[in-house]
Coordinates of C-alpha atoms in Angstrom, one line a residue:
Chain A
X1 CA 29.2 -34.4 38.0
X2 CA 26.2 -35.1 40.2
X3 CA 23.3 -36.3 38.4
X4 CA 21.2 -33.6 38.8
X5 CA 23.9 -31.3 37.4
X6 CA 23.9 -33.4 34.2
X7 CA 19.9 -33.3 33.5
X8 CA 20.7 -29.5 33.8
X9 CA 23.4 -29.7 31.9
X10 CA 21.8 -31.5 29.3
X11 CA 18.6 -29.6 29.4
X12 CA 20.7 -26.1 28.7
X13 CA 22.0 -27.9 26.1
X14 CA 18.9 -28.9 24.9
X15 CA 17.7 -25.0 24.8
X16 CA 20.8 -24.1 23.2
X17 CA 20.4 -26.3 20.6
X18 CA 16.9 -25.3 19.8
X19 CA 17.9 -21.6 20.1
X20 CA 20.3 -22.1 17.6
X21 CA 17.7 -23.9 15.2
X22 CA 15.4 -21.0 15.9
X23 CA 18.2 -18.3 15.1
X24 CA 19.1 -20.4 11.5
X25 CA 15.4 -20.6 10.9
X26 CA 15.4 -17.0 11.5
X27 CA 18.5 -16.3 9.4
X28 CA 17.0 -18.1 6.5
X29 CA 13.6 -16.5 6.7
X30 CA 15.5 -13.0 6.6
X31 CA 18.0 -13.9 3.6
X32 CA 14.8 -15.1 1.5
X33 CA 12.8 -11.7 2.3
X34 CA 16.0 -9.9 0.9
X35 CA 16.5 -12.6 -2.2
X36 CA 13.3 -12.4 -2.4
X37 CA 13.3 -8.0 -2.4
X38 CA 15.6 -8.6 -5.3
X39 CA 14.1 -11.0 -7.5
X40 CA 11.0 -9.1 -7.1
X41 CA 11.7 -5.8 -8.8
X42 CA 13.6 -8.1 -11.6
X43 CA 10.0 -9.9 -12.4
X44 CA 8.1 -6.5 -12.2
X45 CA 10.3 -5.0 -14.6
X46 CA 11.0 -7.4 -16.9
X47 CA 14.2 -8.5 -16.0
X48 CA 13.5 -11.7 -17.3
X49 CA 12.7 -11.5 -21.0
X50 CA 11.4 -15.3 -21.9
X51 CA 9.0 -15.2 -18.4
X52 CA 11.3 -17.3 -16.7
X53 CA 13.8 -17.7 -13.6
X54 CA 16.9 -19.3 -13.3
X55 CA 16.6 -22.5 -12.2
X56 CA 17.0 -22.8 -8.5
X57 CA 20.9 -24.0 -8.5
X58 CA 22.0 -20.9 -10.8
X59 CA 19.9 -18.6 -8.7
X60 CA 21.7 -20.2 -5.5
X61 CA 25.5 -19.9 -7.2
X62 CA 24.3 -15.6 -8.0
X63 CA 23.2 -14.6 -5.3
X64 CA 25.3 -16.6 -2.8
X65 CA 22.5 -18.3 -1.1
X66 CA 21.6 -21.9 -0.2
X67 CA 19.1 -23.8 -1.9
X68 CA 16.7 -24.0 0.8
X69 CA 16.5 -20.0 1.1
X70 CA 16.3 -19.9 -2.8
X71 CA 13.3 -21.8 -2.5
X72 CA 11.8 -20.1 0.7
X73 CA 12.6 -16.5 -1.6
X74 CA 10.5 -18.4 -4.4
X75 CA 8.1 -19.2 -1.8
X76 CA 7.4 -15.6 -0.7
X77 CA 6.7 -14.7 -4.4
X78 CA 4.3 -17.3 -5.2
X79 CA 2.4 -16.6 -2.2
X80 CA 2.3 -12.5 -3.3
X81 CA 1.1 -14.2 -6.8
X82 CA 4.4 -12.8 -8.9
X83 CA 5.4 -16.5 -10.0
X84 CA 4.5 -19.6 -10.4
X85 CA 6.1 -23.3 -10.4
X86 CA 5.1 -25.4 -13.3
X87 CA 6.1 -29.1 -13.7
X88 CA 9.2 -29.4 -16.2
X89 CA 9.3 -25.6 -16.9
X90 CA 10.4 -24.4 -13.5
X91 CA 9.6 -20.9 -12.2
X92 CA 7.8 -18.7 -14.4
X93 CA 6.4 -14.7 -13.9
X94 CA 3.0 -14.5 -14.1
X95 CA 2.7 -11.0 -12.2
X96 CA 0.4 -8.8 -13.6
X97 CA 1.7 -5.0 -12.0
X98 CA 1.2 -2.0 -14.0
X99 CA 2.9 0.9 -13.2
X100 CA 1.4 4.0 -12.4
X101 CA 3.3 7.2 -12.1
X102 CA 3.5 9.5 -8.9
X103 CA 5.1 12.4 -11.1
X104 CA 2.1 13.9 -13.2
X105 CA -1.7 13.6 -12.8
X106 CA -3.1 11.2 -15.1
X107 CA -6.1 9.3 -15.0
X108 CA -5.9 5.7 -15.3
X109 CA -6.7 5.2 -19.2
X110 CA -4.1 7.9 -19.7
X111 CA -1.4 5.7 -17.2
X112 CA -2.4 2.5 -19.1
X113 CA -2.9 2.9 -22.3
X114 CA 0.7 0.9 -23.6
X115 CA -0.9 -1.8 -21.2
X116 CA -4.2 -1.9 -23.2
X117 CA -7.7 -0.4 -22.8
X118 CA -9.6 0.2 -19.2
X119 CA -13.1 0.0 -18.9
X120 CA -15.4 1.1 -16.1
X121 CA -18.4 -0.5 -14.7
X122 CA -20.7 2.2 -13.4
X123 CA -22.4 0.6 -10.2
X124 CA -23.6 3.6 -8.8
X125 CA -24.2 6.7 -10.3
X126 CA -26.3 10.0 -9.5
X127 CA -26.9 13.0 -7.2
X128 CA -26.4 13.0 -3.3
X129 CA -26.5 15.7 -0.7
X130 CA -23.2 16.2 0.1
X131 CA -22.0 15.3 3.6
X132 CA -19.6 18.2 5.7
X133 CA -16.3 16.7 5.1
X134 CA -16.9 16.8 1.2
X135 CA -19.0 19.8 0.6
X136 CA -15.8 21.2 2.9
X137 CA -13.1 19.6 0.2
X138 CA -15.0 20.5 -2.7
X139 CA -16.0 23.7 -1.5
X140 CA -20.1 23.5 -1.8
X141 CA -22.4 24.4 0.6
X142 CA -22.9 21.6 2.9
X143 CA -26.4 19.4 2.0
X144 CA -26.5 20.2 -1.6
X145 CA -26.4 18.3 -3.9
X146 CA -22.9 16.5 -5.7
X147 CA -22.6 14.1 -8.0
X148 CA -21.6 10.5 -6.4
X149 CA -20.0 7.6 -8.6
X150 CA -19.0 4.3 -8.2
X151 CA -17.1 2.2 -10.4
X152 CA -15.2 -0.7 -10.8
X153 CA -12.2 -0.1 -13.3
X154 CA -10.6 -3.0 -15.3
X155 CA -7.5 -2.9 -17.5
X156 CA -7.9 -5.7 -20.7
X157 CA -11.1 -7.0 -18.4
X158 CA -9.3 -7.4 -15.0
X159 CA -9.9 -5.8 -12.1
X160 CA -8.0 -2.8 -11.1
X161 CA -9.5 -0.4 -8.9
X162 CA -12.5 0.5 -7.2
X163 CA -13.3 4.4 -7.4
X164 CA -15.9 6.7 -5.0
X165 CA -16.5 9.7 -6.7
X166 CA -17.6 12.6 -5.3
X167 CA -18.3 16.1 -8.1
X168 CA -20.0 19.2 -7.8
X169 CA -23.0 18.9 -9.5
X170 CA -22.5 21.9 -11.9
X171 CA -19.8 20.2 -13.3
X172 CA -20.7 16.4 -12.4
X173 CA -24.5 16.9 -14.1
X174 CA -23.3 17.1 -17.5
X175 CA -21.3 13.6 -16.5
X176 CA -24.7 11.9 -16.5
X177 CA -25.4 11.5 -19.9
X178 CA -21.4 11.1 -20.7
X179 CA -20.0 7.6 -21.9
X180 CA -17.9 6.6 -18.4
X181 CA -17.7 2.9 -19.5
X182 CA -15.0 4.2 -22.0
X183 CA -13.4 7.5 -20.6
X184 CA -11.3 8.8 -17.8
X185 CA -13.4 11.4 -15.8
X186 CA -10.3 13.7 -16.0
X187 CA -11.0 13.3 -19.7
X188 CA -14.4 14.3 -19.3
X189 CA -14.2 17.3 -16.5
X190 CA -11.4 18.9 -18.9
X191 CA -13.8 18.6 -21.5
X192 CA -16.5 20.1 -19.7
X193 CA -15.5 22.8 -18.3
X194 CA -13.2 23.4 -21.0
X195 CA -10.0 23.8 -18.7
X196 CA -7.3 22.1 -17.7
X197 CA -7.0 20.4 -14.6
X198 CA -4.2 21.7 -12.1
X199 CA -2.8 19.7 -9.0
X200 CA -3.9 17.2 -7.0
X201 CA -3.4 16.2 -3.2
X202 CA -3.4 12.8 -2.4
X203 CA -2.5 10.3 0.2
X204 CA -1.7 6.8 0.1
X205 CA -2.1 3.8 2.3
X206 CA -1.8 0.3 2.9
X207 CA -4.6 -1.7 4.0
X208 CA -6.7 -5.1 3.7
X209 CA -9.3 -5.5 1.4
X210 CA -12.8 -5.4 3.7
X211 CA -15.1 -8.9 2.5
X212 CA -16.9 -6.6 0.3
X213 CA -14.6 -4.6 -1.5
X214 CA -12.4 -7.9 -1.8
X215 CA -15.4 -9.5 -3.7
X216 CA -16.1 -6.1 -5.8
X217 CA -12.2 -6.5 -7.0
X218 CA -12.5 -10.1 -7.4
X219 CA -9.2 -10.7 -4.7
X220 CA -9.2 -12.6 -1.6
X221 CA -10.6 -11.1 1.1
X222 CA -7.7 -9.2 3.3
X223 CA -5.7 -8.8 0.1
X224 CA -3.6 -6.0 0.4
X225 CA -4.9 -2.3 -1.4
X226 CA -3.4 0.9 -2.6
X227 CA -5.7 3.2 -1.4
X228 CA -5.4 6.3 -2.8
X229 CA -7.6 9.6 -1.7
X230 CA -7.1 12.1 -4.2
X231 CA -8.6 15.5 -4.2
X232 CA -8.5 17.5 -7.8
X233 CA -8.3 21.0 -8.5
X234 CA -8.9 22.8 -12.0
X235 CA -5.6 24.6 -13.0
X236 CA -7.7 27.5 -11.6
X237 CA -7.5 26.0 -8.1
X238 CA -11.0 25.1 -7.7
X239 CA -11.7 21.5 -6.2
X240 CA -13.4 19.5 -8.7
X241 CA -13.5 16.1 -7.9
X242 CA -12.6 14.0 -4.5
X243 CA -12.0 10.3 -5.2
X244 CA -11.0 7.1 -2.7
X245 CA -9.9 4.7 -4.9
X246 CA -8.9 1.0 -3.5
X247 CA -6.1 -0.2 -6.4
X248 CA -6.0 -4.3 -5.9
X249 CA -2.2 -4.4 -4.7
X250 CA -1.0 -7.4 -7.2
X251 CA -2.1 -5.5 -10.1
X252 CA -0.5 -2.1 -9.2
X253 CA 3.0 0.0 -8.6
X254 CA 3.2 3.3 -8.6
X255 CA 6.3 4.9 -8.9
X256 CA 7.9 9.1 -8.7
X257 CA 10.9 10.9 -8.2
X258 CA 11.8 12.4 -5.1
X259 CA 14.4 15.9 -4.4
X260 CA 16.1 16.5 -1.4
X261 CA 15.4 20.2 -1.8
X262 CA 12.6 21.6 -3.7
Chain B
X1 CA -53.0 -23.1 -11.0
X2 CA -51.8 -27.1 -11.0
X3 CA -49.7 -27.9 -7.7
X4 CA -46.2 -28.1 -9.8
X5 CA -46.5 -24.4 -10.9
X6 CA -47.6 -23.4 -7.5
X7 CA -44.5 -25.3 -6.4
X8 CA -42.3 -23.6 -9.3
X9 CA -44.2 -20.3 -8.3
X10 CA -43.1 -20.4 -4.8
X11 CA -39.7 -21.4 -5.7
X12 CA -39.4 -18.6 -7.8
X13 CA -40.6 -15.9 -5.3
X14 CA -38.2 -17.4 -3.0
X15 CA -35.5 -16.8 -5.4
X16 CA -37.0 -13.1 -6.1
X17 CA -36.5 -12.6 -2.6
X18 CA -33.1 -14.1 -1.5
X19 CA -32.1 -11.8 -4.7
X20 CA -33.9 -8.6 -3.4
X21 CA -32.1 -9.6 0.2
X22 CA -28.9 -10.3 -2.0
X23 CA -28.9 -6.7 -3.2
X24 CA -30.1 -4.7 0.0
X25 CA -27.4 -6.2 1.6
X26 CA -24.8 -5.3 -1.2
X27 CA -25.8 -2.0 -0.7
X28 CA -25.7 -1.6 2.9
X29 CA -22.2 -2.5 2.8
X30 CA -21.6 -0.1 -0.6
X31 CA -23.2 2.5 1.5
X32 CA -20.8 1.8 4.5
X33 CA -17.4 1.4 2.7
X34 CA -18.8 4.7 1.2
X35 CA -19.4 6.3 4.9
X36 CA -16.4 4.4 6.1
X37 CA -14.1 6.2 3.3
X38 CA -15.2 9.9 4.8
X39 CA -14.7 8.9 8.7
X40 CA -11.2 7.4 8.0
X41 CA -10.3 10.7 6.5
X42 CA -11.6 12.7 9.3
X43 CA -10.4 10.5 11.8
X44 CA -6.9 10.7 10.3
X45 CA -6.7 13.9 10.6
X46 CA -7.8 14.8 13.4
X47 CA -11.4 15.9 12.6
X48 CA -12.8 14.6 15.8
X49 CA -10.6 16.3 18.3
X50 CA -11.8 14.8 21.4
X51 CA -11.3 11.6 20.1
X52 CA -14.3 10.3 20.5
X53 CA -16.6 10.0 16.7
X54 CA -20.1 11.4 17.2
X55 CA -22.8 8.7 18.7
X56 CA -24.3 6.3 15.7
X57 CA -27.4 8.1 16.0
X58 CA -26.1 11.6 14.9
X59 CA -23.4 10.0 12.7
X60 CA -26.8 8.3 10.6
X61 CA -28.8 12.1 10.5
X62 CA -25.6 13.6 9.3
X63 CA -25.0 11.4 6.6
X64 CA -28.4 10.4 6.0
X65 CA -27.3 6.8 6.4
X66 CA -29.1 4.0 8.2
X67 CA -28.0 2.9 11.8
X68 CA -27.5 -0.6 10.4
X69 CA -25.2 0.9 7.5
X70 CA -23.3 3.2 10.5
X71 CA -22.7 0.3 12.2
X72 CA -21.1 -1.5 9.6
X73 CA -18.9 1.2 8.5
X74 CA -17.8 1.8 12.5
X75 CA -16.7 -2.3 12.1
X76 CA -15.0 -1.7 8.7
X77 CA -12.8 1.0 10.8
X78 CA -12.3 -1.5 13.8
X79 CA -11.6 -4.2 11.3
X80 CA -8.9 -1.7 10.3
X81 CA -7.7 -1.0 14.0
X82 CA -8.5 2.5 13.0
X83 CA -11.3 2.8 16.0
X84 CA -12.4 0.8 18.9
X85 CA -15.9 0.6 20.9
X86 CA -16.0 1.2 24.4
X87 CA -18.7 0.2 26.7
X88 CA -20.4 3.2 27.8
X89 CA -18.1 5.9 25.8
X90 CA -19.1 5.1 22.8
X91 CA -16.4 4.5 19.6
X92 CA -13.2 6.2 20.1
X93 CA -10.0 6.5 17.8
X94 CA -6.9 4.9 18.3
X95 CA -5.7 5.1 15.0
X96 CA -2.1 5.4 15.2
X97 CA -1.2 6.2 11.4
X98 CA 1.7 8.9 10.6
X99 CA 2.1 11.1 7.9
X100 CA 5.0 10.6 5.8
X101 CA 5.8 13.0 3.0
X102 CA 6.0 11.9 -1.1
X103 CA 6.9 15.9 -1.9
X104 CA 10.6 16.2 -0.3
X105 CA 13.1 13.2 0.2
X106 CA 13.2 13.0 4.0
X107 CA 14.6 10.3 6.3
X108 CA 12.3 9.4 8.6
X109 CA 13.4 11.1 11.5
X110 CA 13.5 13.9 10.1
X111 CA 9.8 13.1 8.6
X112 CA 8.4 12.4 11.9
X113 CA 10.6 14.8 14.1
X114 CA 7.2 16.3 15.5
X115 CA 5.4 12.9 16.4
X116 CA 8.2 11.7 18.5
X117 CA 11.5 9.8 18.4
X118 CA 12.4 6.8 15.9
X119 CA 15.2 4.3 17.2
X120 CA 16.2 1.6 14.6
X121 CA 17.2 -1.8 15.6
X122 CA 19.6 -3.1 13.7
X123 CA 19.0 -7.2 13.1
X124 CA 22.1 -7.5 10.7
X125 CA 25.2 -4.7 9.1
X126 CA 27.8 -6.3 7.5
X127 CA 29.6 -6.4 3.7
X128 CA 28.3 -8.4 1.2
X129 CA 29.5 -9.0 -2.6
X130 CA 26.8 -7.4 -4.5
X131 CA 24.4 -9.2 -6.5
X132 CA 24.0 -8.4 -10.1
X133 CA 21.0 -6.3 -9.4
X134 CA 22.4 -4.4 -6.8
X135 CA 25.4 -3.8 -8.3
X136 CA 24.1 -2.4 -11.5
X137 CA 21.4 -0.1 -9.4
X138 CA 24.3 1.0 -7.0
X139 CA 27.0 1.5 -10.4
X140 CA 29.9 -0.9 -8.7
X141 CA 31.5 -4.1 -10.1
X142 CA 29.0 -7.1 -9.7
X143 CA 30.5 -9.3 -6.9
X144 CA 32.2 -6.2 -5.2
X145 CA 31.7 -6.0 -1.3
X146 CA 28.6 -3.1 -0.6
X147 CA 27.3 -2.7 2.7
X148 CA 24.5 -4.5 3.9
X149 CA 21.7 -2.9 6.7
X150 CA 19.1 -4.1 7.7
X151 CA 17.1 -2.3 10.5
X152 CA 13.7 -2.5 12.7
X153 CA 12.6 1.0 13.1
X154 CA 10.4 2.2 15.8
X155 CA 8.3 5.7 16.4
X156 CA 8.2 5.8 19.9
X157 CA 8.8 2.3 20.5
X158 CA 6.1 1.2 18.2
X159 CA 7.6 -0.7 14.7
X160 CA 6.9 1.4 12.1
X161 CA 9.2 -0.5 9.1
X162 CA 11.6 -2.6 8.2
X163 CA 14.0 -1.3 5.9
X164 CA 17.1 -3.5 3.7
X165 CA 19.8 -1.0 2.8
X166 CA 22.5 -1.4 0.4
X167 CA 25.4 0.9 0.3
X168 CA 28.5 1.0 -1.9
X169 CA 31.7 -0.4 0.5
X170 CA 33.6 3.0 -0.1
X171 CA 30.8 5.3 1.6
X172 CA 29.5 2.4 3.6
X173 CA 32.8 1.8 5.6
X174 CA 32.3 4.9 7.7
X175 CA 29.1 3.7 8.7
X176 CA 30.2 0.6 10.3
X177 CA 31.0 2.9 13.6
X178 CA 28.5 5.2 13.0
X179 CA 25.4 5.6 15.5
X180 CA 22.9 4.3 13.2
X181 CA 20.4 3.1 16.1
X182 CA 19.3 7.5 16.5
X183 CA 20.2 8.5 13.4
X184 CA 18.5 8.6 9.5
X185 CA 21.3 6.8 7.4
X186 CA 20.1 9.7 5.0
X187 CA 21.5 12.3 7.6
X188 CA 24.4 9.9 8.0
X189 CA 25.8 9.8 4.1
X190 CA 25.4 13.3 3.9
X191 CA 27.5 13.9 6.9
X192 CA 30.2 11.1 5.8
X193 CA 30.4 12.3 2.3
X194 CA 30.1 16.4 2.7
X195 CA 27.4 16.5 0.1
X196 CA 23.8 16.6 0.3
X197 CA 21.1 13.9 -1.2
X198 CA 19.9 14.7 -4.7
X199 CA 17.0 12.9 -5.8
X200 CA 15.4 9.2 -5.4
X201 CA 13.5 6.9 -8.0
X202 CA 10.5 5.0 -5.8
X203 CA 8.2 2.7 -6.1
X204 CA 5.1 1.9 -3.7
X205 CA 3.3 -1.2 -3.5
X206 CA 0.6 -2.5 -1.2
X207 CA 1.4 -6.3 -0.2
X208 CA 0.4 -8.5 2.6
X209 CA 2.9 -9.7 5.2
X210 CA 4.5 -12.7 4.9
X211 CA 4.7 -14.6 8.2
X212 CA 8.2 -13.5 8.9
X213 CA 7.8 -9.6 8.5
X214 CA 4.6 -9.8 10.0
X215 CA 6.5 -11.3 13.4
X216 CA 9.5 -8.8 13.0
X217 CA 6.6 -5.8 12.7
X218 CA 4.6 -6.9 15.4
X219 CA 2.4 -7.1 13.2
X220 CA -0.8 -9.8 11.9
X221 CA 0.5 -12.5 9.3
X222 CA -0.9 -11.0 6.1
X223 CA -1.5 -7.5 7.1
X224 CA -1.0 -4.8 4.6
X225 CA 2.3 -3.5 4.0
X226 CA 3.6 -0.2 2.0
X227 CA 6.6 -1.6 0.6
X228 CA 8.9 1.0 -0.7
X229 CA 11.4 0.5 -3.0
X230 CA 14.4 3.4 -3.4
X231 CA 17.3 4.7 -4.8
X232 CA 18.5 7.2 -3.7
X233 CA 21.4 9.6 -5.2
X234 CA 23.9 12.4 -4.2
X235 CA 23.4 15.6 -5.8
X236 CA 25.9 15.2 -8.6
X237 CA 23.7 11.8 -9.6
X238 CA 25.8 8.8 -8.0
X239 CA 23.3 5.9 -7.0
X240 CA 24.8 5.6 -3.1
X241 CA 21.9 4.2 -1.2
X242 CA 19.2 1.2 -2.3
X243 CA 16.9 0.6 -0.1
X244 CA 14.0 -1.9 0.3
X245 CA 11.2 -0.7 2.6
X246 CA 8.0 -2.3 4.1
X247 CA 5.9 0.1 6.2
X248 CA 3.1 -1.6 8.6
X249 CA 0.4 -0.2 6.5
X250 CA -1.8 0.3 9.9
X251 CA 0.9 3.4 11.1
X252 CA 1.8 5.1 7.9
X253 CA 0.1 7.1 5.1
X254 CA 1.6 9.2 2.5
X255 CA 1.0 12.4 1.1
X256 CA 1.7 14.4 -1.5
X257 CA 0.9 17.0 -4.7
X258 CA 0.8 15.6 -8.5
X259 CA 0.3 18.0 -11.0
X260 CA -1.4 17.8 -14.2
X261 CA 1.6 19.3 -16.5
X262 CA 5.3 19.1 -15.1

């Protein structure tokens, strides 16, 4: 073989090699996302009663995976904040998700309350002319007034959720005076107007917490939020209250039931 | 007034003012995630149909803003890669976020028929024996073979998700030869088994990307991710399908109807 045809030779094999390295690193990274997948909803539903996780080895012999990918799994759920490793204990849950259901319309005191009490900061409260796309939703003329809110929601004095609220000020002025710190606005609308609410549309997304928000919520700034836009109608159909709420994504899951055929 | 309390005087102004500065500017950007909230809905839905968002100037007098606080809610929305500035156009909308439905169970191709086609890549299909938690979701022996997918799926060439799938072996088989880079698996286990879907349990989370899924999703370490988790069941109630979900949080939201009473 000439010389020049070994170099190449070598060099392919060289590439080869560190293709192959790249395709186990690969492998491994995708087997810990799905360990991972699997562990996860364990943790977030308690499928580990005393708080903590098999040690590493057992985990390994379970789920058929090697030590190093049972560690990269663990990995990817320390860095979401779900566990922690502690010296001589091993791997323990320390996620703090609530569940929040996508079946029924329930404010967040009413969602919560087996997971203790929620209390609202008021930051913001009071009157504002109503810009078009929410005098549109809510169905005032355009330029009046509505009744704007902003509050910062914990649950057993963490930070959940950061709410915009946007009411018409027939209904919202009697809010005023009302005790928010303590009550679910749905509480409060139902009680003053004296009906039921109805339906809700809402949409929700994925996105990074902006610096502010972050700071408002107390997470790191790009943390991933639940942001849910929810617009909510008396049972009689009128709109009554538009909300954007940004739910910190470690502290929340929300979960429904879906049909093929409605 | 001796030179020390002038000194402590001073300091204290000082303080009075970096706090007065403190606040002004917690506001602005209160009053631009506020602003930014109503433009991300409009601009999701089409509200400015010739894709261009009104200049800074008329977006201020229509929402009574300042131009410093419309400026800051346009970068919140770039931030977001929901809008970008051009020189001498002015700030246009490139969002590219899809609207996936939380009302009917829907593959999604059939979801997002209307906004173009979705091919899925798929990185790994194989049998695996079924973990413990799999196999208890899915109602099959623990350690029995179930089928293992996992796809890259694309709208139009853009990723949109990366979905994990586990299927029981006996259903799963026929999909081994089955043309699962055009087609739903959803359309696919109704066809295989003559039966149609009956309902799915979900869950939706907001997390950020680890490093991995972020590369696979084309996507920013970190960014936000829907991650949704589902199981999903024939019509006569047998688990057949658990999937594991995460959405790039910067191409999908999701909509739906809660009501207050079921």
């Amino acid at each position: 073989m000439p010389p020049t045809d070994r170099i190449r030779d070598h060099a392919g094999q060289g590439a080869t090699t560190v293709a192959a390295h790249r395709a186990r690193r690969r492998l491994r990274a995708d087997a810990a996302r799905q360990l991972a997948d699997l562990l996860r909803r364990q943790l977030l539903t308690d499928g580990f009663p005393d708080g903590t996780l098999p040690h590493e080895s057992t985990l390994a012999a379970e789920y058929r995976a090697s030590r190093n990918t049972v560690r990269q799994a663990l990995d990817l759920l320390r860095a979401e904040g779900l566990v922690e490793r502690l010296p001589g204990v091993g791997t323990v849950v320390v996620a703090e998700k609530y569940p929040h259901g996508l079946d029924r319309l329930m404010g967040l005191a009413e969602t919560l309350r087996e997971h203790g009490q929620v209390t609202n900061e008021v930051r913001t409260m009071g009157p504002v002319a109503a810009p078009a796309p929410v005098a549109d939703r809510l169905r005032v003329p355009a330029g009046s007034d509505v009744l704007y809110i902003e509050r910062l929601r914990r649950l057993n004095g963490l930070p959940l959720s950061l709410d915009l609220t946007y009411i018409p000020l027939d209904i919202g002025a009697a809010l005023l005076g009302a005790d928010l710190e303590n009550n679910d606005v749905f509480r409060l609308l139902e009680a003053i107007t004296g009906r039921r609410l109805g339906h809700a549309e809402i949409t929700l997304e994925a996105v990074n917490a902006d610096a502010n928000s972050a700071a408002v919520l107390e997470a790191p700034r790009g943390a991933a939020v639940l942001m849910l836009e929810r617009l909510t109608h008396l049972a009689d159909g009128r709109p009554v209250d538009l909300e954007f709420i940004r739910f910190r994504g470690d502290r929340i899951s929300m979960s429904g039931l879906l049909h093929r055929s409605l």
